[in-house]
Coordinates of N, CA and C in Angstrom, one line a residue:
X1 N 91.8 136.9 -124.1 CA 91.8 136.4 -122.7 C 90.5 136.4 -122.0
X2 N 90.0 135.6 -121.3 CA 88.9 135.1 -120.9 C 89.0 135.8 -119.2
X3 N 88.3 136.3 -118.9 CA 87.9 137.0 -117.4 C 87.3 135.8 -116.6
X4 N 87.8 135.9 -115.4 CA 87.1 134.8 -114.3 C 86.9 135.6 -113.1
X5 N 85.8 134.5 -112.5 CA 85.3 135.6 -111.3 C 85.7 134.4 -110.2
X6 N 86.0 135.1 -109.0 CA 86.6 134.2 -107.6 C 85.5 134.5 -106.8
X7 N 85.0 133.5 -105.8 CA 84.0 133.3 -104.8 C 84.4 132.1 -103.7
X8 N 84.0 132.6 -102.4 CA 84.2 132.2 -101.3 C 83.4 131.0 -101.7
X9 N 83.6 129.6 -101.1 CA 82.8 128.4 -101.1 C 82.2 128.2 -99.7
X10 N 81.2 128.8 -99.5 CA 80.4 128.8 -98.1 C 79.9 127.5 -97.9
X11 N 80.0 126.5 -97.0 CA 79.5 125.3 -96.5 C 80.3 124.1 -97.0
X12 N 81.4 124.4 -97.8 CA 82.2 123.1 -98.2 C 83.8 123.1 -97.1
X13 N 84.2 122.2 -96.9 CA 85.3 122.2 -96.0 C 86.5 121.7 -97.0
X14 N 86.1 121.3 -98.2 CA 87.1 120.4 -99.1 C 86.7 120.5 -100.4
X15 N 87.1 120.2 -101.0 CA 87.3 119.9 -102.8 C 86.2 119.0 -102.8
X16 N 86.5 117.6 -102.0 CA 85.5 116.7 -101.8 C 84.3 116.7 -101.5
X17 N 83.6 118.0 -100.4 CA 82.8 118.1 -100.1 C 82.0 118.7 -101.1
X18 N 82.6 119.8 -101.9 CA 82.0 120.5 -102.9 C 81.5 119.3 -104.0
X19 N 82.5 118.7 -104.5 CA 82.2 117.6 -105.5 C 81.1 116.8 -104.9
X20 N 80.9 116.5 -103.4 CA 79.9 115.6 -103.1 C 78.5 116.2 -103.3
X21 N 78.3 117.6 -103.1 CA 77.2 118.3 -103.3 C 77.1 118.7 -104.5
X22 N 77.7 118.6 -105.6 CA 77.6 118.6 -107.2 C 76.9 117.7 -107.3
X23 N 77.6 116.2 -106.9 CA 76.9 114.9 -107.4 C 75.5 114.9 -107.0
X24 N 75.3 115.1 -105.6 CA 73.9 114.9 -105.0 C 73.1 116.0 -105.8
X25 N 73.3 117.3 -106.1 CA 72.2 118.0 -106.8 C 72.2 117.4 -108.3
X26 N 73.1 117.1 -109.1 CA 73.0 116.5 -110.1 C 72.0 115.0 -109.9
X27 N 72.1 114.2 -109.0 CA 71.2 113.1 -109.0 C 70.0 113.6 -108.8
X28 N 69.6 114.6 -107.8 CA 68.3 114.8 -107.6 C 67.7 115.6 -108.8
X29 N 68.8 116.5 -109.3 CA 67.8 117.0 -111.0 C 67.7 115.6 -112.1
X30 N 68.1 114.7 -112.0 CA 68.2 113.5 -112.8 C 66.6 113.1 -112.3
X31 N 66.4 112.5 -111.0 CA 65.6 112.0 -110.5 C 64.4 112.7 -110.9
X32 N 64.2 114.1 -110.9 CA 63.1 115.0 -111.0 C 62.8 115.2 -112.6
X33 N 63.7 114.5 -113.5 CA 63.5 114.4 -114.7 C 64.0 115.8 -115.5
X34 N 64.6 116.8 -114.6 CA 65.0 118.1 -115.3 C 66.6 117.9 -115.8
X35 N 66.8 118.9 -116.6 CA 68.4 118.9 -117.0 C 69.1 119.0 -115.9
X36 N 70.5 118.2 -116.3 CA 71.7 118.1 -115.4 C 72.3 119.5 -115.6
X37 N 71.9 120.4 -114.7 CA 72.4 122.0 -114.9 C 72.9 122.4 -113.5
X38 N 74.1 122.9 -113.1 CA 74.4 123.4 -112.0 C 74.7 124.8 -112.2
X39 N 73.8 125.4 -111.0 CA 73.7 126.9 -110.9 C 74.0 127.4 -110.0
X40 N 74.9 128.3 -109.6 CA 74.8 129.4 -108.6 C 74.4 130.4 -108.6
X41 N 73.4 130.9 -107.9 CA 72.6 131.9 -107.7 C 73.4 133.3 -107.0
X42 N 73.5 134.3 -107.5 CA 74.2 135.5 -106.6 C 73.7 136.5 -106.5
X43 N 73.8 137.7 -106.2 CA 72.9 138.8 -105.8 C 73.3 139.7 -107.2
X44 N 74.5 140.0 -107.0 CA 75.3 140.8 -108.4 C 75.3 140.2 -109.6
X45 N 75.0 141.0 -110.5 CA 74.8 140.4 -112.2 C 76.4 140.9 -112.7
X46 N 77.4 139.9 -113.1 CA 78.6 140.4 -113.5 C 78.0 141.7 -114.9
X47 N 79.0 142.7 -115.0 CA 78.5 143.7 -116.2 C 79.5 143.3 -117.3
X48 N 80.7 142.6 -117.0 CA 81.6 142.1 -118.0 C 81.2 140.6 -118.6
X49 N 79.9 140.3 -118.9 CA 79.4 138.9 -119.2 C 80.4 138.5 -120.3
X50 N 80.3 139.0 -121.4 CA 80.8 138.6 -122.8 C 82.3 138.1 -122.2
X51 N 83.0 139.2 -121.8 CA 84.6 138.5 -121.2 C 84.6 137.4 -120.5
X52 N 83.6 137.2 -119.6 CA 83.6 135.8 -118.9 C 83.4 134.7 -119.4
X53 N 82.3 134.9 -120.5 CA 81.8 133.8 -121.1 C 82.5 133.2 -122.3
X54 N 83.7 134.1 -122.5 CA 84.7 133.6 -123.4 C 85.9 132.6 -123.0
X55 N 85.5 131.9 -122.4 CA 86.3 130.5 -121.6 C 86.6 130.7 -120.1
X56 N 85.7 131.9 -119.5 CA 86.0 131.8 -118.0 C 85.6 131.0 -117.1
X57 N 86.2 130.8 -115.7 CA 85.8 129.9 -115.2 C 85.2 130.9 -113.7
X58 N 84.8 130.0 -112.7 CA 84.5 130.4 -111.1 C 85.6 129.5 -110.6
X59 N 86.1 130.4 -109.9 CA 87.5 129.8 -108.9 C 86.9 129.9 -107.5
X60 N 86.9 128.9 -106.7 CA 86.3 128.6 -105.3 C 87.6 128.5 -104.7
X61 N 87.2 129.5 -103.4 CA 88.2 129.4 -102.5 C 87.5 129.1 -101.2
X62 N 88.4 127.8 -100.9 CA 87.7 126.7 -99.8 C 89.0 126.7 -98.6
X63 N 88.5 127.2 -97.5 CA 89.3 127.2 -96.1 C 90.9 128.2 -96.6
X64 N 90.1 129.3 -97.3 CA 91.6 130.4 -97.2 C 92.2 130.4 -98.7
X65 N 92.1 129.3 -99.4 CA 93.0 129.2 -100.3 C 91.9 128.6 -102.0
X66 N 92.4 129.5 -103.0 CA 91.8 128.8 -104.4 C 92.3 127.6 -104.7
X67 N 91.6 126.7 -104.6 CA 91.7 125.4 -105.1 C 91.2 124.8 -106.2
X68 N 90.1 125.0 -106.7 CA 89.2 124.2 -107.7 C 88.7 125.3 -108.4
X69 N 88.3 125.2 -109.9 CA 87.6 125.9 -110.6 C 86.5 125.1 -111.3
X70 N 85.7 125.8 -112.1 CA 84.5 125.3 -112.8 C 84.4 126.4 -114.0
X71 N 84.2 125.9 -115.1 CA 84.2 126.5 -116.4 C 82.6 126.9 -116.3
X72 N 82.7 128.4 -116.6 CA 81.0 129.4 -117.1 C 80.7 128.8 -117.9
X73 N 79.3 128.2 -117.9 CA 78.4 128.4 -119.2 C 77.8 129.1 -119.8
X74 N 77.2 129.9 -118.8 CA 76.1 130.9 -119.1 C 76.0 131.8 -117.8
X75 N 75.5 132.9 -118.2 CA 75.5 133.8 -117.0 C 73.7 134.3 -117.3
X76 N 72.7 134.1 -116.3 CA 71.3 134.4 -116.6 C 71.1 135.2 -115.6
X77 N 70.8 136.4 -115.6 CA 70.0 137.3 -114.6 C 68.7 137.0 -114.5
X78 N 68.3 137.3 -113.5 CA 66.7 137.1 -113.2 C 66.3 137.9 -112.0
X79 N 64.7 138.1 -111.9 CA 64.3 138.7 -110.6 C 63.5 137.4 -109.8
X80 N 63.8 137.5 -108.5 CA 63.3 136.6 -107.6 C 61.7 137.1 -107.5
X81 N 61.0 136.3 -106.4 CA 59.8 136.4 -105.9 C 59.6 137.9 -105.4
X82 N 60.7 138.2 -104.9 CA 60.6 139.7 -104.2 C 60.9 140.5 -105.3
X83 N 61.0 140.5 -106.4 CA 61.4 141.6 -107.4 C 62.8 142.2 -107.5
X84 N 63.5 141.3 -106.2 CA 65.1 141.7 -106.5 C 65.8 141.0 -107.9
X85 N 66.7 142.0 -108.4 CA 67.6 141.0 -109.4 C 68.3 140.4 -108.8
X86 N 68.6 139.1 -109.4 CA 69.7 138.1 -109.0 C 70.5 137.6 -110.3
X87 N 71.3 136.8 -110.1 CA 72.0 136.0 -111.3 C 72.5 134.4 -110.9
X88 N 72.0 133.7 -112.1 CA 72.2 132.0 -112.1 C 73.8 132.4 -112.8
X89 N 74.8 131.9 -112.2 CA 76.1 131.6 -112.6 C 76.1 130.0 -113.2
X90 N 75.8 129.7 -114.3 CA 75.4 128.5 -114.9 C 76.9 127.9 -115.0
X91 N 77.3 126.6 -114.4 CA 78.8 126.0 -114.0 C 78.6 124.6 -115.0
X92 N 79.8 124.0 -115.3 CA 79.9 123.0 -115.7 C 80.0 122.1 -114.3
X93 N 79.5 120.9 -114.3 CA 79.7 120.2 -113.1 C 80.9 119.6 -112.7
X94 N 81.7 119.9 -113.5 CA 83.0 119.1 -113.1 C 84.1 120.1 -112.7
X95 N 84.7 119.6 -111.6 CA 85.6 120.5 -110.6 C 87.3 120.1 -111.4
X96 N 87.9 121.4 -111.6 CA 89.4 121.2 -111.9 C 90.2 121.8 -110.8
X97 N 91.1 120.6 -110.4 CA 92.0 121.3 -109.4 C 93.1 122.4 -109.6
X98 N 93.1 123.3 -108.9 CA 94.0 124.3 -109.3 C 95.3 124.4 -108.5
X99 N 96.3 125.2 -108.6 CA 97.2 125.1 -107.5 C 96.6 125.9 -106.4
X100 N 97.3 125.8 -105.4 CA 96.8 126.4 -104.4 C 97.2 128.0 -104.0
X101 N 96.1 128.9 -103.9 CA 96.6 130.3 -103.9 C 95.8 131.0 -102.8
X102 N 96.5 131.6 -101.8 CA 96.0 132.2 -100.8 C 94.9 133.1 -100.9
X103 N 93.9 133.2 -100.5 CA 93.0 134.5 -100.3 C 92.5 134.9 -98.9
X104 N 92.4 136.3 -99.0 CA 91.7 136.6 -97.5 C 90.0 136.5 -97.6
X105 N 89.1 136.6 -96.6 CA 87.8 136.5 -96.8 C 87.2 137.7 -97.6
X106 N 86.2 137.6 -98.0 CA 85.4 138.8 -99.0 C 84.0 138.4 -98.9
X107 N 83.4 139.4 -99.2 CA 81.9 139.2 -99.7 C 81.4 139.0 -101.1
X108 N 80.4 138.5 -101.2 CA 80.3 138.4 -102.7 C 81.3 137.8 -103.8
X109 N 81.5 137.9 -105.3 CA 82.4 137.7 -105.9 C 83.1 138.7 -106.5
X110 N 84.6 138.6 -106.7 CA 85.3 139.5 -107.4 C 85.9 138.7 -108.9
X111 N 86.1 139.7 -109.8 CA 86.5 139.4 -111.1 C 88.2 138.8 -111.0
X112 N 88.6 138.0 -111.6 CA 90.1 137.7 -111.4 C 90.5 137.6 -112.8
X113 N 91.5 138.2 -113.1 CA 92.4 138.7 -114.2 C 93.0 137.2 -114.6
X114 N 93.1 136.8 -115.9 CA 93.7 135.5 -116.3 C 95.3 135.6 -115.7
X115 N 95.8 136.6 -115.7 CA 97.6 136.5 -115.2 C 97.5 136.1 -113.6
X116 N 96.2 136.5 -112.8 CA 96.3 136.4 -111.5 C 95.6 135.1 -111.1
X117 N 95.3 134.3 -112.0 CA 94.5 132.9 -111.7 C 95.4 131.9 -111.5
X118 N 95.4 131.1 -110.6 CA 96.3 130.0 -110.4 C 96.1 128.9 -111.7
X119 N 97.2 128.5 -111.9 CA 97.4 127.4 -113.0 C 96.8 125.9 -112.4
X120 N 96.1 125.5 -113.4 CA 95.5 124.1 -113.4 C 96.7 123.0 -113.0
X121 N 96.2 122.1 -112.0 CA 97.4 121.0 -111.6 C 96.9 120.2 -113.0
X122 N 98.5 119.4 -113.3 CA 98.3 118.7 -114.4 C 98.8 117.3 -114.0
X123 N 98.2 116.0 -114.7 CA 99.1 114.9 -114.4 C 99.3 114.6 -112.9
X124 N 100.3 113.8 -112.7 CA 100.6 113.4 -111.2 C 101.7 114.4 -110.8
X125 N 101.9 115.3 -111.3 CA 102.7 116.3 -110.7 C 102.2 117.3 -109.8
X126 N 102.7 118.2 -109.2 CA 102.1 119.2 -108.4 C 101.2 118.7 -106.9
X127 N 101.5 117.5 -106.9 CA 100.7 117.1 -105.6 C 99.0 116.7 -105.7
X128 N 98.7 116.6 -106.9 CA 97.5 116.5 -107.2 C 96.6 115.0 -106.9
X129 N 97.5 114.3 -106.5 CA 97.0 113.0 -105.6 C 96.8 113.0 -104.1
X130 N 97.8 114.1 -103.6 CA 97.9 114.3 -102.3 C 96.5 114.6 -101.5
X131 N 96.3 114.3 -100.1 CA 95.2 114.7 -99.5 C 95.3 116.2 -99.4
X132 N 94.2 116.7 -99.4 CA 94.0 118.2 -99.5 C 94.6 118.8 -98.2
X133 N 94.5 118.6 -97.0 CA 95.3 118.9 -95.9 C 96.7 119.2 -96.1
X134 N 97.4 118.0 -96.8 CA 98.7 118.1 -96.9 C 99.1 118.9 -98.1
X135 N 98.2 119.0 -99.4 CA 98.6 120.0 -100.3 C 98.7 121.6 -99.6
X136 N 97.5 121.8 -98.9 CA 97.4 123.0 -98.0 C 98.6 123.4 -97.2
X137 N 99.1 122.3 -96.5 CA 100.6 122.6 -95.6 C 101.6 123.2 -96.4
X138 N 101.6 122.3 -97.6 CA 102.8 122.3 -98.4 C 102.7 123.5 -99.2
X139 N 101.4 124.1 -99.9 CA 101.7 125.4 -100.0 C 101.8 126.6 -99.1
X140 N 101.4 126.4 -97.9 CA 101.6 127.5 -97.2 C 103.4 127.6 -96.8
X141 N 104.0 126.3 -96.9 CA 105.4 126.4 -97.0 C 106.0 126.7 -98.3
X142 N 105.3 127.2 -99.2 CA 106.1 127.6 -100.4 C 106.5 126.2 -101.4
X143 N 106.0 125.2 -100.7 CA 106.6 123.9 -101.6 C 105.8 123.3 -102.7
X144 N 105.0 123.7 -102.8 CA 103.9 123.3 -103.7 C 103.2 124.6 -104.7

């Protein structure tokens, strides 16, 4: 079973915000003639790389809830211009809605075991077509 990563999505207020940023970035790369590849840079390099790349995803916490995930394509450690080791988490530029799962704030990223990861939203069930705020309210009430 694949191991996952969970991380706070800083700067995005909604799944739609995150998707808009991804789309904008992909358009910028295409306009510059560069490969359309989304990478998120982080300071810590995962030591369990092989487990993560065996089908793992990055689960994003938005407004206190895991709401969406992105499949991980690659993990690329590098040194920045100051000689500090960093890591690019290369992601598929598509978002997959998940059932909402509350998460307290934390710094950096954490491993997320497969059995602890929220299930994907499938089809028209589960409120996938509901506005995000309503989904969050229903999740808080335990109805979604």
